[in-house]
GROMACS .gro file of C-alpha atoms in nm:
model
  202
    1UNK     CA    1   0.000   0.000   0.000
    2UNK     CA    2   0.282   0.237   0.099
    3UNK     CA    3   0.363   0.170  -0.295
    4UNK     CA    4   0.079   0.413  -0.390
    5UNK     CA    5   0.211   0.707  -0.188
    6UNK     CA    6   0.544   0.618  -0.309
    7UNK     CA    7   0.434   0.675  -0.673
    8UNK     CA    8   0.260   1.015  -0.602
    9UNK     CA    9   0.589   1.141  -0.458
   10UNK     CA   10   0.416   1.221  -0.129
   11UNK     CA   11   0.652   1.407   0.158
   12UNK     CA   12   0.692   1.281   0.457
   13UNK     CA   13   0.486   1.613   0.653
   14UNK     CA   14   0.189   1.527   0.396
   15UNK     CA   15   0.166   1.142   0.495
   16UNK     CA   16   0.171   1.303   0.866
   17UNK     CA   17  -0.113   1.513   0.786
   18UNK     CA   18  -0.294   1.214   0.646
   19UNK     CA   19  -0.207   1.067   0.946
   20UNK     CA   20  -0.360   1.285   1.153
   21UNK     CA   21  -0.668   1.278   0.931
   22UNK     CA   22  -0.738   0.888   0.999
   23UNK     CA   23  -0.680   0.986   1.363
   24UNK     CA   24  -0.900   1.249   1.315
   25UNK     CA   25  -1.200   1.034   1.172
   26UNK     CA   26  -1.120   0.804   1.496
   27UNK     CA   27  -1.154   1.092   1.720
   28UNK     CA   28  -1.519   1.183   1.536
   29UNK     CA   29  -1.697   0.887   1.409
   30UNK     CA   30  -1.828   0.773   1.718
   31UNK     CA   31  -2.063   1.081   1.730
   32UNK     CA   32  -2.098   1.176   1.367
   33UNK     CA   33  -2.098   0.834   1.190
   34UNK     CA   34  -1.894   0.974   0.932
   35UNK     CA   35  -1.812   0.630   0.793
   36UNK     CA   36  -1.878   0.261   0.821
   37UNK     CA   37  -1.769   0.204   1.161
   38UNK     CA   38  -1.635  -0.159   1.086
   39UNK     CA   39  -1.399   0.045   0.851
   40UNK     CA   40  -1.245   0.249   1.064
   41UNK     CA   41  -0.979   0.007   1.190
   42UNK     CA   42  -0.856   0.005   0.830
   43UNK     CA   43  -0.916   0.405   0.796
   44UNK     CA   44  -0.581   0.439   0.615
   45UNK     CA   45  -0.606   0.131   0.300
   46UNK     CA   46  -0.975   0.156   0.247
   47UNK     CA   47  -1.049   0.511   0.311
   48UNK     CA   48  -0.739   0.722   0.284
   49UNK     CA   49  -0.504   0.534   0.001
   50UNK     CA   50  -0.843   0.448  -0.176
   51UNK     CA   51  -0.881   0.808  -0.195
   52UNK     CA   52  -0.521   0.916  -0.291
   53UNK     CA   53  -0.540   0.717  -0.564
   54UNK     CA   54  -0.759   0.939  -0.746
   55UNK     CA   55  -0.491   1.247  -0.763
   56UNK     CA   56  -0.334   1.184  -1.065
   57UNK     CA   57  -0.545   1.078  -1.264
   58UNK     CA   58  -0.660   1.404  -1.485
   59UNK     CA   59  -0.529   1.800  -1.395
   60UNK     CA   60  -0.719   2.078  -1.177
   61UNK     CA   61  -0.809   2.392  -1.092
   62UNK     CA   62  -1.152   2.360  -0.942
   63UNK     CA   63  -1.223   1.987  -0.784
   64UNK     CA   64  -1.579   1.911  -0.628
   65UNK     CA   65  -1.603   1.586  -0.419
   66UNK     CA   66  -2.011   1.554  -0.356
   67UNK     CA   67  -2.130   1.394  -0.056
   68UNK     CA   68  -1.798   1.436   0.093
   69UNK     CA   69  -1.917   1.311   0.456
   70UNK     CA   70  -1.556   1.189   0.667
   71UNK     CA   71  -1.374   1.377   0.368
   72UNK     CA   72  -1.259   1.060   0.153
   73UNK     CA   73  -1.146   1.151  -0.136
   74UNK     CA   74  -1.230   1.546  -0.083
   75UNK     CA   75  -0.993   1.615   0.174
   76UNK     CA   76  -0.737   1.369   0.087
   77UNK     CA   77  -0.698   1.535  -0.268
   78UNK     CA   78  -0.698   1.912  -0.058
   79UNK     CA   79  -0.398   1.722   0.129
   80UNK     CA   80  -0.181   1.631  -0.131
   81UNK     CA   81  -0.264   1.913  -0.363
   82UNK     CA   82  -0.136   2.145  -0.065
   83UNK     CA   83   0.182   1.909  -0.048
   84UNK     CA   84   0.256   1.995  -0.392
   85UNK     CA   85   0.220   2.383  -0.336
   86UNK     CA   86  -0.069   2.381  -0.549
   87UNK     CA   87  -0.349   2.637  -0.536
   88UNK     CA   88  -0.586   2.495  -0.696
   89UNK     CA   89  -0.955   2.501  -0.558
   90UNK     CA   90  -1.109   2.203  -0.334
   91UNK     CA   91  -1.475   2.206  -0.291
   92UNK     CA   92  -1.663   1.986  -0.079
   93UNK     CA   93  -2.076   1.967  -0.070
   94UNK     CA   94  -2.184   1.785   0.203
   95UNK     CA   95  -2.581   1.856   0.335
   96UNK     CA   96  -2.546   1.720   0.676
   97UNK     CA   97  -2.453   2.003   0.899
   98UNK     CA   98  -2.275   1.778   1.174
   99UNK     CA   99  -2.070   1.647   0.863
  100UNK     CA  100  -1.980   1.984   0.734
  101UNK     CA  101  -1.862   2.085   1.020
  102UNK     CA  102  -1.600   1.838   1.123
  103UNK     CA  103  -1.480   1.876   0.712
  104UNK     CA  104  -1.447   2.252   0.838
  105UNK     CA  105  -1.258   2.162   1.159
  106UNK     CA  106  -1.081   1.926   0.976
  107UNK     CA  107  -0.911   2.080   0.724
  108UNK     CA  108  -0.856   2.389   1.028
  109UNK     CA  109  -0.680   2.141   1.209
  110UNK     CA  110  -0.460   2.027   0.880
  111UNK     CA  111  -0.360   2.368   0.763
  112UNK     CA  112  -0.539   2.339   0.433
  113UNK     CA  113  -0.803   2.546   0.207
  114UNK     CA  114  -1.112   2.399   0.146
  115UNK     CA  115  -1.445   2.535   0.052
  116UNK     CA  116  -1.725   2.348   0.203
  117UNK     CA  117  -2.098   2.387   0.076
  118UNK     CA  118  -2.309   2.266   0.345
  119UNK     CA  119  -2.623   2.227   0.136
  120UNK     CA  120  -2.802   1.946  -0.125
  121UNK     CA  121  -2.601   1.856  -0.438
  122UNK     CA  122  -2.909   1.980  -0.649
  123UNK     CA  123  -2.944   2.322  -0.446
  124UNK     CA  124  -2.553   2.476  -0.524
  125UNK     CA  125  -2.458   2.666  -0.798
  126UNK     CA  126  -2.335   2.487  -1.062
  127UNK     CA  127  -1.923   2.450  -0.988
  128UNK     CA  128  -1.779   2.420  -1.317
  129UNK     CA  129  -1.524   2.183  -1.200
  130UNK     CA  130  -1.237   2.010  -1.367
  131UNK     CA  131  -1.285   1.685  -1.175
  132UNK     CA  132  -1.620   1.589  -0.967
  133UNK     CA  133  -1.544   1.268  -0.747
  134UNK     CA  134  -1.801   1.060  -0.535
  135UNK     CA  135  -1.741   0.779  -0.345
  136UNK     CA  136  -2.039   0.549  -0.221
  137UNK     CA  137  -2.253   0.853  -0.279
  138UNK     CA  138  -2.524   0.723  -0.503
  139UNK     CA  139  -2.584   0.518  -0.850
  140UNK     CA  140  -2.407   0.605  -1.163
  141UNK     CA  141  -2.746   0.777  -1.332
  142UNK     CA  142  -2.790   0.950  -1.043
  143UNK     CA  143  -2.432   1.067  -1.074
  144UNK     CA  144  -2.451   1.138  -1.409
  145UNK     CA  145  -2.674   1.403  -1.340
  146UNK     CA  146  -2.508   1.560  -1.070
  147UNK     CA  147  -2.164   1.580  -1.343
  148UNK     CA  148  -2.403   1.764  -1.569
  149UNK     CA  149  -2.490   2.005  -1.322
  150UNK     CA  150  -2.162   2.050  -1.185
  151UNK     CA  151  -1.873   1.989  -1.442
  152UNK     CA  152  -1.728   2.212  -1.663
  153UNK     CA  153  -1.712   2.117  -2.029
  154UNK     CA  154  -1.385   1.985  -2.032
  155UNK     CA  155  -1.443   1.857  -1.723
  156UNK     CA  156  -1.365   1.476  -1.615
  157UNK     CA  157  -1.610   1.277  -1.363
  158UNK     CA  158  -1.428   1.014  -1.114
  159UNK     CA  159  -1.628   0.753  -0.919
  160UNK     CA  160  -1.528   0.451  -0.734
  161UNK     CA  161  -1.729   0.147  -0.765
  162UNK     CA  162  -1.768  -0.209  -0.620
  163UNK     CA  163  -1.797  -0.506  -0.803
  164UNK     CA  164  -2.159  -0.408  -0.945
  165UNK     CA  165  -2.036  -0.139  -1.167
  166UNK     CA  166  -2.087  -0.348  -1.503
  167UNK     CA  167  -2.491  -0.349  -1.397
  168UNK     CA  168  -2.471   0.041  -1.293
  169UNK     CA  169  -2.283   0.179  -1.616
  170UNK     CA  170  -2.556  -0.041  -1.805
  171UNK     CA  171  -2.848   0.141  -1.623
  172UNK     CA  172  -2.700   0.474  -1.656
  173UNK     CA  173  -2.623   0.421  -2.020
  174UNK     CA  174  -3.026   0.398  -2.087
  175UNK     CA  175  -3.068   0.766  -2.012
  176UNK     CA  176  -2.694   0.907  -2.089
  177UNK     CA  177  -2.419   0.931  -2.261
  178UNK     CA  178  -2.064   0.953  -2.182
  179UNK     CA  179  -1.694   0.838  -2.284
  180UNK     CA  180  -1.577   0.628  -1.997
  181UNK     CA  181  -1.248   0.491  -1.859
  182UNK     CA  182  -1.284   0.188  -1.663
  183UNK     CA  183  -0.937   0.175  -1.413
  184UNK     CA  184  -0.902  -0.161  -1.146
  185UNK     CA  185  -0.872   0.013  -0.784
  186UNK     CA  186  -0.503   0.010  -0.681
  187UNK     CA  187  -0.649  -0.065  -0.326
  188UNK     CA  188  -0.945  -0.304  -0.327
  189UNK     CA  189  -0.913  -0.608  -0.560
  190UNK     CA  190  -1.271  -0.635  -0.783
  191UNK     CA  191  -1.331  -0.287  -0.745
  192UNK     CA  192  -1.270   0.007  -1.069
  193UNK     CA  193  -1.254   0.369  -1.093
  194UNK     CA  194  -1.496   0.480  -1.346
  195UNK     CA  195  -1.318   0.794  -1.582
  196UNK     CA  196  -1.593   0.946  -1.709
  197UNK     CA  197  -1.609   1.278  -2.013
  198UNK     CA  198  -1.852   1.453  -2.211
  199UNK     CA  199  -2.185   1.344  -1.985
  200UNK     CA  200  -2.477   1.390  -2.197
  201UNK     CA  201  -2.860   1.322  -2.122
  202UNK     CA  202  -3.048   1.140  -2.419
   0.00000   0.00000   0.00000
């Protein structure tokens, strides 16, 4: 796993402020729930690499993780993008207020810039982003639509799936259209990362 971090040319301060981001989701999951508590034991493979892993995969300015909830990959990417001395925007929508606030406290207590929408996907102005990401947010047509709102033109959609996504880019298929990327997960065997351009209703 420490192969992944490796490859991303991570610095040793970064991996401690992902460090202190699994310790942080240990610190507030009992009384938020921000993820699966049988996960949190193995915060840092299936939450924090699973995340990382998403970096590099297409440029940014503007990045919008929906549903960011315990911040995976939202505040991982706001992480590393700060490691690299980038400036580039971070923007997290997540409705639930107890949510939103730990991403606030959280990225205080990391030292880096996030913008956090505290409201419903379908209720913020459209974010023209370069890269939308969500993880175990909702199905791929329901996704879809939330890219359309939300990506620029250019832009490039990233979502993690389980082993269903075959049945899930099938179903979304029926009502859009979209070039798509399939990528294995470097952290969870059977799993992909769907790449996904040029999101179209029909």
């Amino acid at each position: 796993m420490t192969e992944l971090l490796a490859g991303l040319d991570v610095s040793r301060e970064t991996i401690e402020k992902l460090k202190s981001l699994e310790s942080l989701l240990a610190k507030w999951n009992p009384a938020i729930n921000l993820v699966a508590r049988s996960t949190v034991d193995a915060a840092w493979s299936r939450h924090i690499l699973d995340s990382a892993q998403l970096f590099q995969i297409a440029p940014f300015r503007v990045w919008a993780d929906l549903g960011s909830g315990g911040g995976f990959p939202g505040l991982v990417i706001a992480v590393l993008a700060e490691g690299r001395g980038s400036d580039a925007r971070v923007v997290l929508v997540e409705a639930d207020q107890r949510k939103a606030t730990f991403l606030r406290e959280a990225a205080r207590g990391l030292g880096v810039r996030v913008q956090v929408e505290a409201q419903r996907i379908e209720s913020v102005d459209p974010l023209a982003a370069d890269i939308l990401s969500a993880r175990a947010l909702a199905p791929l047509s329901a996704l879809c639509g939330f890219a359309a709102r939300h990506l620029a033109p250019a832009g490039t959609a990233i979502f993690p799936k389980g082993q269903n996504w075959e049945a899930e880019v099938a179903e979304a298929r029926k009502s859009w259209k979209f070039d798509l990327d399939v990528r294995p997960s470097l952290v969870e065997a059977g799993s992909v990362v769907l790449v996904m351009k040029a999101i179209v209703h029909v």
